[in-house]
């Protein structure tokens, strides 16, 4: 048997020539890959058992890593197993089924959240905190058909995590729509002067009550803490004129307050002086009445004694009168009836007064 007889038909060429068959292309690629991996690893390719051990260790590491979770102190965790709600977990370290069997959602129930309308605070992490189109949100029409630019803030808390997550789709966006609708309704019931000046507190209170009622009705699981108005301005074309009107109103209020201050300063003083003089007049009246009544009582008593002993009473009255009068006289000269003249005595008395 010759060499040509040993060749199979597959080994012969199209012209019945001898030809060596090339290996398949996929085998060449696999062989090249093994050669390259063997060059990268210092000891060559590891055995299949080592690969299985490394895979098992990696698998158990992933399982252990996904089997526990930590809930912050200001939050609770809502656990879902295969998408179904199972439990609400308090803060702390907890365990769950790994590999996506249990899905944990953290809900910050003790943290006060807020939404801003018409302006943006830099660095906000909540995508629903800042407005998408702040200019459109602030443009409102008041009850007297005037325009106003209203900026406000809504502060709220998540009171019921289950409703917040599952009852309403995108509760943050829904709350923005509710807040804008309520604020437009409340502002539309008041004049532009009330909105900008004296009606701010009433607007905040009424908006808070209506927002809370709607969030409760929609089962959003949200509790509204505060609604606070920020900047309220008229539209830019009329802002200068409106500022002049506000300045005039403030000037009027200032003058009124000054007049009231002067009134409160003068009127009470006059009232006090009036009361003082009335009390002084009453005191003087009572004094004169009491003195008159005392003199009358004294005269009545004296008359009664005079009636009993006229001579004795007359002499006593004379003596008492002299006791009252004589101490007030500077010099006293007492003479008897036989004295012819008192002129020498008067001259002597004047000479004594001239002596040092």
Short mmCIF file of C-alpha atoms in Angstrom, two decimals, residues 52-201:
data_model
loop_
_atom_site.label_atom_id
_atom_site.label_comp_id
_atom_site.label_asym_id
_atom_site.label_seq_id
_atom_site.Cartn_x
_atom_site.Cartn_y
_atom_site.Cartn_z
CA UNK A 52 -14.72 26.60 42.03
CA UNK A 53 -13.42 27.45 45.51
CA UNK A 54 -12.80 31.10 44.58
CA UNK A 55 -16.26 31.35 43.04
CA UNK A 56 -17.87 29.87 46.13
CA UNK A 57 -16.04 32.31 48.41
CA UNK A 58 -17.06 35.25 46.23
CA UNK A 59 -20.67 34.02 46.21
CA UNK A 60 -20.82 33.72 50.01
CA UNK A 61 -19.19 37.16 50.38
CA UNK A 62 -21.87 38.71 48.22
CA UNK A 63 -24.56 36.88 50.19
CA UNK A 64 -23.12 38.06 53.52
CA UNK A 65 -22.74 41.62 52.25
CA UNK A 66 -26.37 41.79 51.11
CA UNK A 67 -27.79 40.13 54.23
CA UNK A 68 -27.65 43.09 56.64
CA UNK A 69 -28.50 46.78 56.59
CA UNK A 70 -28.50 49.75 58.97
CA UNK A 71 -31.41 52.14 59.52
CA UNK A 72 -30.44 55.72 60.64
CA UNK A 73 -31.90 57.18 63.80
CA UNK A 74 -34.16 59.63 61.89
CA UNK A 75 -35.62 57.01 59.56
CA UNK A 76 -37.51 53.73 59.35
CA UNK A 77 -37.07 50.95 56.79
CA UNK A 78 -39.86 49.50 54.69
CA UNK A 79 -39.07 45.89 53.73
CA UNK A 80 -40.49 44.24 50.59
CA UNK A 81 -40.09 40.54 49.84
CA UNK A 82 -40.43 39.79 46.15
CA UNK A 83 -42.09 43.20 45.85
CA UNK A 84 -44.70 42.63 48.56
CA UNK A 85 -44.68 44.74 51.73
CA UNK A 86 -43.70 42.70 54.79
CA UNK A 87 -42.66 44.96 57.66
CA UNK A 88 -41.67 48.43 58.87
CA UNK A 89 -38.35 48.27 60.71
CA UNK A 90 -37.16 50.77 63.38
CA UNK A 91 -33.65 52.29 63.45
CA UNK A 92 -30.67 50.03 64.09
CA UNK A 93 -28.84 47.06 62.56
CA UNK A 94 -31.07 44.43 60.90
CA UNK A 95 -30.81 41.39 58.64
CA UNK A 96 -32.70 40.41 55.50
CA UNK A 97 -32.80 37.77 52.80
CA UNK A 98 -29.96 38.42 50.36
CA UNK A 99 -29.64 38.58 46.59
CA UNK A 100 -32.57 40.92 46.07
CA UNK A 101 -35.14 38.71 47.77
CA UNK A 102 -35.77 41.45 50.34
CA UNK A 103 -35.65 45.07 49.19
CA UNK A 104 -35.25 47.77 51.88
CA UNK A 105 -36.38 51.39 51.39
CA UNK A 106 -35.29 53.98 53.95
CA UNK A 107 -37.89 56.65 54.78
CA UNK A 108 -36.80 59.70 56.87
CA UNK A 109 -39.87 60.03 59.11
CA UNK A 110 -38.20 62.26 61.74
CA UNK A 111 -36.57 64.66 59.33
CA UNK A 112 -38.30 67.88 58.32
CA UNK A 113 -38.40 68.18 54.56
CA UNK A 114 -39.28 71.24 52.52
CA UNK A 115 -40.29 72.35 49.07
CA UNK A 116 -39.43 75.77 47.68
CA UNK A 117 -41.54 77.69 45.21
CA UNK A 118 -40.10 80.54 43.17
CA UNK A 119 -36.51 80.18 44.38
CA UNK A 120 -33.88 77.48 44.93
CA UNK A 121 -31.51 76.75 47.78
CA UNK A 122 -28.10 75.59 46.47
CA UNK A 123 -27.10 72.04 47.32
CA UNK A 124 -30.58 70.56 47.65
CA UNK A 125 -30.55 66.74 47.52
CA UNK A 126 -34.29 66.22 47.07
CA UNK A 127 -35.20 66.48 43.36
CA UNK A 128 -38.69 67.72 44.26
CA UNK A 129 -37.46 70.46 46.62
CA UNK A 130 -36.54 72.97 43.90
CA UNK A 131 -38.93 74.24 41.23
CA UNK A 132 -38.61 73.29 37.59
CA UNK A 133 -40.06 76.57 36.37
CA UNK A 134 -39.97 78.98 39.30
CA UNK A 135 -41.24 81.94 37.30
CA UNK A 136 -44.42 80.15 36.29
CA UNK A 137 -45.12 79.00 39.87
CA UNK A 138 -44.89 82.51 41.32
CA UNK A 139 -47.15 84.29 38.83
CA UNK A 140 -50.62 84.57 40.39
CA UNK A 141 -53.77 86.67 40.01
CA UNK A 142 -55.32 88.23 43.12
CA UNK A 143 -58.98 88.69 43.87
CA UNK A 144 -59.02 92.28 42.53
CA UNK A 145 -57.56 91.07 39.18
CA UNK A 146 -54.04 92.29 39.90
CA UNK A 147 -50.89 90.24 39.35
CA UNK A 148 -48.38 89.29 42.03
CA UNK A 149 -45.20 87.23 42.22
CA UNK A 150 -45.49 84.99 45.30
CA UNK A 151 -42.63 82.92 46.71
CA UNK A 152 -43.23 80.48 49.56
CA UNK A 153 -41.89 77.42 51.36
CA UNK A 154 -43.74 74.28 52.50
CA UNK A 155 -42.20 72.32 55.37
CA UNK A 156 -43.52 68.79 55.92
CA UNK A 157 -42.79 65.38 57.40
CA UNK A 158 -43.50 61.83 56.29
CA UNK A 159 -46.00 60.61 58.87
CA UNK A 160 -47.05 57.28 57.27
CA UNK A 161 -44.27 55.59 55.27
CA UNK A 162 -46.51 52.88 53.82
CA UNK A 163 -48.91 55.40 52.26
CA UNK A 164 -46.05 57.65 51.17
CA UNK A 165 -44.41 54.80 49.21
CA UNK A 166 -47.35 52.87 47.80
CA UNK A 167 -50.56 54.94 47.78
CA UNK A 168 -49.47 57.80 45.50
CA UNK A 169 -47.06 57.73 42.61
CA UNK A 170 -44.33 60.37 43.11
CA UNK A 171 -45.72 61.96 46.30
CA UNK A 172 -43.11 64.74 46.16
CA UNK A 173 -44.34 65.93 42.77
CA UNK A 174 -47.96 65.52 43.87
CA UNK A 175 -47.29 67.70 46.92
CA UNK A 176 -45.86 70.42 44.67
CA UNK A 177 -49.02 70.39 42.55
CA UNK A 178 -51.23 70.46 45.67
CA UNK A 179 -49.26 73.35 47.20
CA UNK A 180 -49.38 75.42 44.03
CA UNK A 181 -53.11 74.82 43.57
CA UNK A 182 -53.94 75.76 47.17
CA UNK A 183 -51.76 78.87 47.13
CA UNK A 184 -53.38 80.12 43.92
CA UNK A 185 -56.81 79.57 45.47
CA UNK A 186 -55.95 81.41 48.69
CA UNK A 187 -54.25 84.33 46.92
CA UNK A 188 -57.15 84.58 44.48
CA UNK A 189 -59.54 85.27 47.36
CA UNK A 190 -57.69 88.41 48.51
CA UNK A 191 -56.70 91.77 47.14
CA UNK A 192 -53.14 92.56 46.14
CA UNK A 193 -52.74 94.88 49.13
CA UNK A 194 -53.73 92.10 51.53
CA UNK A 195 -51.36 89.66 49.85
CA UNK A 196 -48.38 91.99 50.00
CA UNK A 197 -48.98 93.73 53.34
CA UNK A 198 -51.50 92.81 56.03
CA UNK A 199 -52.82 89.41 54.91
CA UNK A 200 -49.66 87.32 54.95
CA UNK A 201 -50.35 85.51 58.23
#
